[in-house]
Amino acid sequence: TASRPRSRKNSEPRAPASSAKERSSLKDQLRRAKAEANESRARQMASDEILKVIASSPSDVQPVFKTIIASVQHLLKVDGVTLSRIKDDTLYISAWSRYADPPEQAVPIGGEPNLVQTVRERRPVIVDDIEAHPGTTPVLRELARARNFRSLAHIPMVGGGSVIGMIGVERRLPGGFTGREVELLQSF
C-alpha cells in the first residue's frame, strides 16, 4: 500500500497570525530603522565632505567653517548656524550662515547666562522658547527678535581640555532640539 503524503496541516506547526497591532509595530520599527540608516549615511557624507575641505585648504579655516555650517543646516533643518571662537572670556563669531562674511562681533561671555553655562560648564544649553525662558536676558531677547528666531542650542567645542569655541543653532519656531540632534552637533 502506498502511503499518502501527510498534509501540511498535520505535519508542520503554523505560525500564529499576527495582529494588526503587531504589523503596525513592525512597520514603525522598520520605518525608524530606515530613518536611522539614512541619518547615519547623511552624517557620514557630511563628515567626508568636511574632511575633503580640510585636506584641500589646510591653512584656510573659512571653507571648513562654511562646510560645517552647510552640513548642520542640511542635517538638522535649522534656520541659522553660528560658529564662534572663544578667547579671553569673549566669544567672537567666526562664521555665520546668514552672512558670507560675518559682522565683527565680540560678546562678553559673563553677561549672558546661556553662554556662561555653555563655556564654563562645558555643556550644551538648549532654549526651547526665547520669549518664555526665564533665563533669557533682554539683550538675547532683542537679538532673537531682530534675527527672527525663537529656539536655540549652544554646543561647546572642546579642544585641549577647554572650550575653544561654540556652535550655535537657531530655529524660527519654538520647540528646542532633541537629544539626537544635540549628539549630532557634538560630533562636529
mmCIF file of N, CA and C in Angstrom, residues 12-122:
data_model
loop_
_atom_site.group_PDB
_atom_site.id
_atom_site.type_symbol
_atom_site.label_atom_id
_atom_site.label_comp_id
_atom_site.label_asym_id
_atom_site.label_seq_id
_atom_site.Cartn_x
_atom_site.Cartn_y
_atom_site.Cartn_z
ATOM 1 N N GLU A 12 3.287 20.300 10.017
ATOM 2 C CA GLU A 12 4.098 21.462 10.373
ATOM 3 C C GLU A 12 3.267 22.438 11.195
ATOM 4 N N PRO A 13 3.863 22.901 12.266
ATOM 5 C CA PRO A 13 3.123 23.897 13.047
ATOM 6 C C PRO A 13 3.024 25.197 12.256
ATOM 7 N N ARG A 14 1.937 25.857 12.405
ATOM 8 C CA ARG A 14 1.722 27.128 11.711
ATOM 9 C C ARG A 14 2.028 28.276 12.657
ATOM 10 N N ALA A 15 2.612 29.294 12.097
ATOM 11 C CA ALA A 15 2.866 30.489 12.895
ATOM 12 C C ALA A 15 1.540 31.174 13.158
ATOM 13 N N PRO A 16 1.371 31.664 14.352
ATOM 14 C CA PRO A 16 0.113 32.354 14.630
ATOM 15 C C PRO A 16 -0.010 33.602 13.762
ATOM 16 N N ALA A 17 -1.184 33.871 13.364
ATOM 17 C CA ALA A 17 -1.426 35.071 12.555
ATOM 18 C C ALA A 17 -1.121 36.301 13.397
ATOM 19 N N SER A 18 -0.389 37.241 12.814
ATOM 20 C CA SER A 18 -0.069 38.439 13.580
ATOM 21 C C SER A 18 -1.244 39.401 13.533
ATOM 22 N N SER A 19 -1.363 40.124 14.588
ATOM 23 C CA SER A 19 -2.465 41.074 14.672
ATOM 24 C C SER A 19 -2.113 42.359 13.928
ATOM 25 N N ALA A 20 -3.108 43.114 13.685
ATOM 26 C CA ALA A 20 -2.889 44.408 13.019
ATOM 27 C C ALA A 20 -1.969 45.281 13.860
ATOM 28 N N LYS A 21 -2.086 45.184 15.167
ATOM 29 C CA LYS A 21 -1.253 45.976 16.071
ATOM 30 C C LYS A 21 0.217 45.566 15.936
ATOM 31 N N GLU A 22 0.467 44.256 15.859
ATOM 32 C CA GLU A 22 1.834 43.770 15.703
ATOM 33 C C GLU A 22 2.417 44.200 14.359
ATOM 34 N N ARG A 23 1.625 44.104 13.297
ATOM 35 C CA ARG A 23 2.095 44.525 11.976
ATOM 36 C C ARG A 23 2.421 46.014 11.972
ATOM 37 N N SER A 24 1.570 46.793 12.601
ATOM 38 C CA SER A 24 1.800 48.233 12.679
ATOM 39 C C SER A 24 3.087 48.521 13.449
ATOM 40 N N SER A 25 3.302 47.799 14.540
ATOM 41 C CA SER A 25 4.513 47.978 15.330
ATOM 42 C C SER A 25 5.754 47.627 14.520
ATOM 43 N N LEU A 26 5.688 46.532 13.763
ATOM 44 C CA LEU A 26 6.811 46.137 12.917
ATOM 45 C C LEU A 26 7.076 47.173 11.827
ATOM 46 N N LYS A 27 6.019 47.727 11.253
ATOM 47 C CA LYS A 27 6.182 48.770 10.237
ATOM 48 C C LYS A 27 6.850 50.005 10.842
ATOM 49 N N ASP A 28 6.436 50.368 12.062
ATOM 50 C CA ASP A 28 7.048 51.515 12.736
ATOM 51 C C ASP A 28 8.525 51.256 13.009
ATOM 52 N N GLN A 29 8.856 50.046 13.450
ATOM 53 C CA GLN A 29 10.256 49.701 13.699
ATOM 54 C C GLN A 29 11.076 49.780 12.422
ATOM 55 N N LEU A 30 10.514 49.275 11.342
ATOM 56 C CA LEU A 30 11.203 49.330 10.063
ATOM 57 C C LEU A 30 11.392 50.773 9.603
ATOM 58 N N ARG A 31 10.372 51.589 9.765
ATOM 59 C CA ARG A 31 10.450 52.999 9.381
ATOM 60 C C ARG A 31 11.539 53.714 10.197
ATOM 61 N N ARG A 32 11.598 53.434 11.510
ATOM 62 C CA ARG A 32 12.631 54.044 12.357
ATOM 63 C C ARG A 32 14.029 53.577 11.954
ATOM 64 N N ALA A 33 14.155 52.274 11.667
ATOM 65 C CA ALA A 33 15.452 51.736 11.265
ATOM 66 C C ALA A 33 15.924 52.373 9.957
ATOM 67 N N LYS A 34 15.010 52.554 9.011
ATOM 68 C CA LYS A 34 15.368 53.201 7.743
ATOM 69 C C LYS A 34 15.782 54.656 7.982
ATOM 70 N N ALA A 35 15.033 55.343 8.834
ATOM 71 C CA ALA A 35 15.364 56.748 9.130
ATOM 72 C C ALA A 35 16.738 56.842 9.791
ATOM 73 N N GLU A 36 17.038 55.936 10.723
ATOM 74 C CA GLU A 36 18.348 55.943 11.381
ATOM 75 C C GLU A 36 19.458 55.641 10.380
ATOM 76 N N ALA A 37 19.217 54.700 9.472
ATOM 77 C CA ALA A 37 20.214 54.381 8.452
ATOM 78 C C ALA A 37 20.446 55.580 7.534
ATOM 79 N N ASN A 38 19.370 56.253 7.136
ATOM 80 C CA ASN A 38 19.504 57.450 6.293
ATOM 81 C C ASN A 38 20.257 58.548 7.023
ATOM 82 N N GLU A 39 19.945 58.742 8.312
ATOM 83 C CA GLU A 39 20.636 59.757 9.103
ATOM 84 C C GLU A 39 22.123 59.426 9.219
ATOM 85 N N SER A 40 22.413 58.170 9.441
ATOM 86 C CA SER A 40 23.805 57.738 9.548
ATOM 87 C C SER A 40 24.564 57.985 8.246
ATOM 88 N N ARG A 41 23.933 57.666 7.113
ATOM 89 C CA ARG A 41 24.559 57.916 5.811
ATOM 90 C C ARG A 41 24.791 59.412 5.599
ATOM 91 N N ALA A 42 23.799 60.213 5.937
ATOM 92 C CA ALA A 42 23.928 61.668 5.763
ATOM 93 C C ALA A 42 25.045 62.209 6.657
ATOM 94 N N ARG A 43 25.126 61.704 7.883
ATOM 95 C CA ARG A 43 26.182 62.142 8.802
ATOM 96 C C ARG A 43 27.552 61.769 8.242
ATOM 97 N N GLN A 44 27.675 60.554 7.721
ATOM 98 C CA GLN A 44 28.941 60.105 7.151
ATOM 99 C C GLN A 44 29.319 60.940 5.935
ATOM 100 N N MET A 45 28.343 61.245 5.090
ATOM 101 C CA MET A 45 28.610 62.079 3.915
ATOM 102 C C MET A 45 29.074 63.472 4.329
ATOM 103 N N ALA A 46 28.450 64.031 5.375
ATOM 104 C CA ALA A 46 28.855 65.353 5.865
ATOM 105 C C ALA A 46 30.279 65.306 6.404
ATOM 106 N N SER A 47 30.596 64.276 7.164
ATOM 107 C CA SER A 47 31.960 64.132 7.695
ATOM 108 C C SER A 47 32.973 64.011 6.562
ATOM 109 N N ASP A 48 32.648 63.202 5.551
ATOM 110 C CA ASP A 48 33.548 63.039 4.411
ATOM 111 C C ASP A 48 33.780 64.370 3.707
ATOM 112 N N GLU A 49 32.704 65.148 3.534
ATOM 113 C CA GLU A 49 32.822 66.442 2.862
ATOM 114 C C GLU A 49 33.701 67.400 3.672
ATOM 115 N N ILE A 50 33.517 67.420 4.967
ATOM 116 C CA ILE A 50 34.332 68.293 5.824
ATOM 117 C C ILE A 50 35.805 67.895 5.741
ATOM 118 N N LEU A 51 36.082 66.597 5.773
ATOM 119 C CA LEU A 51 37.471 66.131 5.681
ATOM 120 C C LEU A 51 38.090 66.483 4.330
ATOM 121 N N LYS A 52 37.324 66.413 3.258
ATOM 122 C CA LYS A 52 37.824 66.804 1.937
ATOM 123 C C LYS A 52 38.204 68.275 1.924
ATOM 124 N N VAL A 53 37.356 69.110 2.516
ATOM 125 C CA VAL A 53 37.626 70.547 2.539
ATOM 126 C C VAL A 53 38.860 70.841 3.390
ATOM 127 N N ILE A 54 38.989 70.153 4.510
ATOM 128 C CA ILE A 54 40.170 70.338 5.360
ATOM 129 C C ILE A 54 41.435 69.972 4.579
ATOM 130 N N ALA A 55 41.379 68.865 3.861
ATOM 131 C CA ALA A 55 42.547 68.423 3.083
ATOM 132 C C ALA A 55 42.885 69.391 1.957
ATOM 133 N N SER A 56 41.872 70.003 1.357
ATOM 134 C CA SER A 56 42.118 70.888 0.215
ATOM 135 C C SER A 56 42.528 72.301 0.624
ATOM 136 N N SER A 57 42.267 72.689 1.873
ATOM 137 C CA SER A 57 42.656 74.036 2.306
ATOM 138 C C SER A 57 43.141 73.995 3.757
ATOM 139 N N PRO A 58 44.298 73.374 3.999
ATOM 140 C CA PRO A 58 44.769 73.201 5.378
ATOM 141 C C PRO A 58 45.098 74.496 6.113
ATOM 142 N N SER A 59 45.344 75.576 5.383
ATOM 143 C CA SER A 59 45.706 76.822 6.066
ATOM 144 C C SER A 59 44.559 77.827 6.145
ATOM 145 N N ASP A 60 43.452 77.548 5.482
ATOM 146 C CA ASP A 60 42.316 78.469 5.470
ATOM 147 C C ASP A 60 41.120 77.792 6.115
ATOM 148 N N VAL A 61 40.697 78.296 7.282
ATOM 149 C CA VAL A 61 39.607 77.648 8.022
ATOM 150 C C VAL A 61 38.217 78.062 7.532
ATOM 151 N N GLN A 62 38.100 79.166 6.830
ATOM 152 C CA GLN A 62 36.768 79.629 6.408
ATOM 153 C C GLN A 62 36.018 78.614 5.543
ATOM 154 N N PRO A 63 36.651 77.971 4.557
ATOM 155 C CA PRO A 63 35.916 76.948 3.798
ATOM 156 C C PRO A 63 35.447 75.783 4.679
ATOM 157 N N VAL A 64 36.248 75.451 5.668
ATOM 158 C CA VAL A 64 35.861 74.381 6.603
ATOM 159 C C VAL A 64 34.644 74.821 7.402
ATOM 160 N N PHE A 65 34.679 76.045 7.918
ATOM 161 C CA PHE A 65 33.541 76.568 8.682
ATOM 162 C C PHE A 65 32.274 76.580 7.828
ATOM 163 N N LYS A 66 32.399 77.037 6.593
ATOM 164 C CA LYS A 66 31.229 77.100 5.711
ATOM 165 C C LYS A 66 30.670 75.707 5.435
ATOM 166 N N THR A 67 31.547 74.731 5.302
ATOM 167 C CA THR A 67 31.100 73.354 5.064
ATOM 168 C C THR A 67 30.404 72.797 6.305
ATOM 169 N N ILE A 68 30.943 73.088 7.472
ATOM 170 C CA ILE A 68 30.299 72.646 8.712
ATOM 171 C C ILE A 68 28.909 73.272 8.823
ATOM 172 N N ILE A 69 28.809 74.558 8.561
ATOM 173 C CA ILE A 69 27.519 75.251 8.633
ATOM 174 C C ILE A 69 26.519 74.631 7.660
ATOM 175 N N ALA A 70 26.943 74.398 6.436
ATOM 176 C CA ALA A 70 26.037 73.805 5.437
ATOM 177 C C ALA A 70 25.598 72.408 5.884
ATOM 178 N N SER A 71 26.509 71.645 6.456
ATOM 179 C CA SER A 71 26.175 70.296 6.929
ATOM 180 C C SER A 71 25.171 70.341 8.070
ATOM 181 N N VAL A 72 25.390 71.238 9.019
ATOM 182 C CA VAL A 72 24.464 71.367 10.156
ATOM 183 C C VAL A 72 23.084 71.778 9.658
ATOM 184 N N GLN A 73 23.028 72.750 8.762
ATOM 185 C CA GLN A 73 21.729 73.186 8.234
ATOM 186 C C GLN A 73 21.020 72.056 7.506
ATOM 187 N N HIS A 74 21.757 71.293 6.738
ATOM 188 C CA HIS A 74 21.149 70.198 5.978
ATOM 189 C C HIS A 74 20.674 69.080 6.909
ATOM 190 N N LEU A 75 21.505 68.679 7.844
ATOM 191 C CA LEU A 75 21.173 67.537 8.703
ATOM 192 C C LEU A 75 20.079 67.848 9.711
ATOM 193 N N LEU A 76 20.067 69.078 10.242
ATOM 194 C CA LEU A 76 19.127 69.411 11.319
ATOM 195 C C LEU A 76 17.964 70.286 10.882
ATOM 196 N N LYS A 77 17.994 70.755 9.662
ATOM 197 C CA LYS A 77 16.906 71.617 9.173
ATOM 198 C C LYS A 77 16.712 72.825 10.094
ATOM 199 N N VAL A 78 17.809 73.508 10.385
ATOM 200 C CA VAL A 78 17.751 74.695 11.234
ATOM 201 C C VAL A 78 17.766 75.939 10.358
ATOM 202 N N ASP A 79 17.395 77.054 10.953
ATOM 203 C CA ASP A 79 17.311 78.310 10.211
ATOM 204 C C ASP A 79 18.586 79.139 10.283
ATOM 205 N N GLY A 80 19.391 78.917 11.303
ATOM 206 C CA GLY A 80 20.626 79.671 11.434
ATOM 207 C C GLY A 80 21.687 78.866 12.166
ATOM 208 N N VAL A 81 22.947 79.053 11.755
ATOM 209 C CA VAL A 81 24.083 78.392 12.403
ATOM 210 C C VAL A 81 25.184 79.426 12.564
ATOM 211 N N THR A 82 25.792 79.437 13.733
ATOM 212 C CA THR A 82 26.912 80.322 14.008
ATOM 213 C C THR A 82 28.055 79.497 14.579
ATOM 214 N N LEU A 83 29.257 79.712 14.065
ATOM 215 C CA LEU A 83 30.456 79.116 14.644
ATOM 216 C C LEU A 83 31.261 80.251 15.261
ATOM 217 N N SER A 84 31.608 80.065 16.512
ATOM 218 C CA SER A 84 32.328 81.117 17.222
ATOM 219 C C SER A 84 33.574 80.549 17.880
ATOM 220 N N ARG A 85 34.551 81.402 18.041
ATOM 221 C CA ARG A 85 35.749 81.028 18.803
ATOM 222 C C ARG A 85 35.726 81.804 20.111
ATOM 223 N N ILE A 86 36.424 81.286 21.078
ATOM 224 C CA ILE A 86 36.428 81.920 22.390
ATOM 225 C C ILE A 86 37.864 82.244 22.769
ATOM 226 N N LYS A 87 38.049 83.481 23.170
ATOM 227 C CA LYS A 87 39.363 83.932 23.605
ATOM 228 C C LYS A 87 39.179 84.971 24.693
ATOM 229 N N ASP A 88 39.914 84.801 25.761
ATOM 230 C CA ASP A 88 39.881 85.767 26.865
ATOM 231 C C ASP A 88 38.463 86.049 27.354
ATOM 232 N N ASP A 89 37.686 85.010 27.549
ATOM 233 C CA ASP A 89 36.332 85.117 28.086
ATOM 234 C C ASP A 89 35.394 85.956 27.202
ATOM 235 N N THR A 90 35.714 85.977 25.898
ATOM 236 C CA THR A 90 34.887 86.684 24.923
ATOM 237 C C THR A 90 34.624 85.755 23.748
ATOM 238 N N LEU A 91 33.411 85.809 23.240
ATOM 239 C CA LEU A 91 33.005 85.000 22.094
ATOM 240 C C LEU A 91 33.112 85.845 20.834
ATOM 241 N N TYR A 92 33.798 85.326 19.820
ATOM 242 C CA TYR A 92 33.963 86.020 18.545
ATOM 243 C C TYR A 92 33.338 85.166 17.447
ATOM 244 N N ILE A 93 32.434 85.743 16.673
ATOM 245 C CA ILE A 93 31.790 84.996 15.594
ATOM 246 C C ILE A 93 32.806 84.795 14.470
ATOM 247 N N SER A 94 32.987 83.529 14.078
ATOM 248 C CA SER A 94 33.920 83.183 13.006
ATOM 249 C C SER A 94 33.196 82.924 11.692
ATOM 250 N N ALA A 95 32.014 82.352 11.767
ATOM 251 C CA ALA A 95 31.235 82.067 10.557
ATOM 252 C C ALA A 95 29.766 82.029 10.940
ATOM 253 N N TRP A 96 28.930 82.453 9.993
ATOM 254 C CA TRP A 96 27.509 82.576 10.279
ATOM 255 C C TRP A 96 26.743 82.263 9.010
ATOM 256 N N SER A 97 25.749 81.436 9.105
ATOM 257 C CA SER A 97 25.011 81.013 7.917
ATOM 258 C C SER A 97 24.284 82.157 7.222
ATOM 259 N N ARG A 98 23.982 83.204 7.932
ATOM 260 C CA ARG A 98 23.199 84.298 7.349
ATOM 261 C C ARG A 98 24.044 85.311 6.595
ATOM 262 N N TYR A 99 25.363 85.232 6.751
ATOM 263 C CA TYR A 99 26.243 86.188 6.093
ATOM 264 C C TYR A 99 27.436 85.462 5.488
ATOM 265 N N ALA A 100 27.865 85.882 4.308
ATOM 266 C CA ALA A 100 29.081 85.329 3.718
ATOM 267 C C ALA A 100 30.276 85.722 4.578
ATOM 268 N N ASP A 101 30.308 86.980 4.973
ATOM 269 C CA ASP A 101 31.337 87.467 5.882
ATOM 270 C C ASP A 101 30.626 87.985 7.126
ATOM 271 N N PRO A 102 30.748 87.259 8.234
ATOM 272 C CA PRO A 102 30.008 87.676 9.427
ATOM 273 C C PRO A 102 30.463 89.039 9.926
ATOM 274 N N PRO A 103 29.533 89.769 10.505
ATOM 275 C CA PRO A 103 29.914 91.064 11.061
ATOM 276 C C PRO A 103 30.861 90.863 12.238
ATOM 277 N N GLU A 104 31.769 91.812 12.411
ATOM 278 C CA GLU A 104 32.652 91.738 13.567
ATOM 279 C C GLU A 104 31.787 91.876 14.814
ATOM 280 N N GLN A 105 31.846 90.883 15.640
ATOM 281 C CA GLN A 105 31.024 90.920 16.838
ATOM 282 C C GLN A 105 31.757 90.197 17.957
ATOM 283 N N ALA A 106 31.947 90.870 19.063
ATOM 284 C CA ALA A 106 32.550 90.276 20.242
ATOM 285 C C ALA A 106 31.513 90.330 21.355
ATOM 286 N N VAL A 107 31.267 89.178 21.970
ATOM 287 C CA VAL A 107 30.252 89.096 23.012
ATOM 288 C C VAL A 107 30.923 88.643 24.308
ATOM 289 N N PRO A 108 30.920 89.490 25.347
ATOM 290 C CA PRO A 108 31.473 89.049 26.633
ATOM 291 C C PRO A 108 30.645 87.888 27.180
ATOM 292 N N ILE A 109 31.319 86.822 27.544
ATOM 293 C CA ILE A 109 30.617 85.620 27.992
ATOM 294 C C ILE A 109 29.907 85.844 29.322
ATOM 295 N N GLY A 110 30.502 86.607 30.210
ATOM 296 C CA GLY A 110 29.941 86.804 31.545
ATOM 297 C C GLY A 110 28.591 87.493 31.577
ATOM 298 N N GLY A 111 28.234 88.217 30.525
ATOM 299 C CA GLY A 111 26.971 88.947 30.526
ATOM 300 C C GLY A 111 25.773 88.144 30.052
ATOM 301 N N GLU A 112 25.989 86.922 29.603
ATOM 302 C CA GLU A 112 24.896 86.114 29.069
ATOM 303 C C GLU A 112 24.899 84.739 29.748
ATOM 304 N N PRO A 113 23.915 84.458 30.620
ATOM 305 C CA PRO A 113 23.906 83.197 31.383
ATOM 306 C C PRO A 113 23.995 81.935 30.524
ATOM 307 N N ASN A 114 23.370 81.940 29.356
ATOM 308 C CA ASN A 114 23.444 80.759 28.498
ATOM 309 C C ASN A 114 24.877 80.506 28.025
ATOM 310 N N LEU A 115 25.604 81.560 27.710
ATOM 311 C CA LEU A 115 26.993 81.403 27.295
ATOM 312 C C LEU A 115 27.860 80.943 28.459
ATOM 313 N N VAL A 116 27.583 81.459 29.650
ATOM 314 C CA VAL A 116 28.326 81.036 30.842
ATOM 315 C C VAL A 116 28.188 79.532 31.029
ATOM 316 N N GLN A 117 26.961 79.028 30.932
ATOM 317 C CA GLN A 117 26.746 77.594 31.098
ATOM 318 C C GLN A 117 27.458 76.800 30.008
ATOM 319 N N THR A 118 27.365 77.244 28.781
ATOM 320 C CA THR A 118 27.986 76.524 27.672
ATOM 321 C C THR A 118 29.496 76.490 27.812
ATOM 322 N N VAL A 119 30.103 77.635 28.097
ATOM 323 C CA VAL A 119 31.555 77.748 28.100
ATOM 324 C C VAL A 119 32.176 77.281 29.416
ATOM 325 N N ARG A 120 31.702 77.779 30.506
ATOM 326 C CA ARG A 120 32.345 77.458 31.784
ATOM 327 C C ARG A 120 31.986 76.073 32.306
ATOM 328 N N GLU A 121 30.769 75.628 32.001
ATOM 329 C CA GLU A 121 30.346 74.302 32.464
ATOM 330 C C GLU A 121 30.531 73.237 31.392
ATOM 331 N N ARG A 122 30.952 73.666 30.186
ATOM 332 C CA ARG A 122 31.226 72.752 29.071
ATOM 333 C C ARG A 122 30.056 71.832 28.752
#
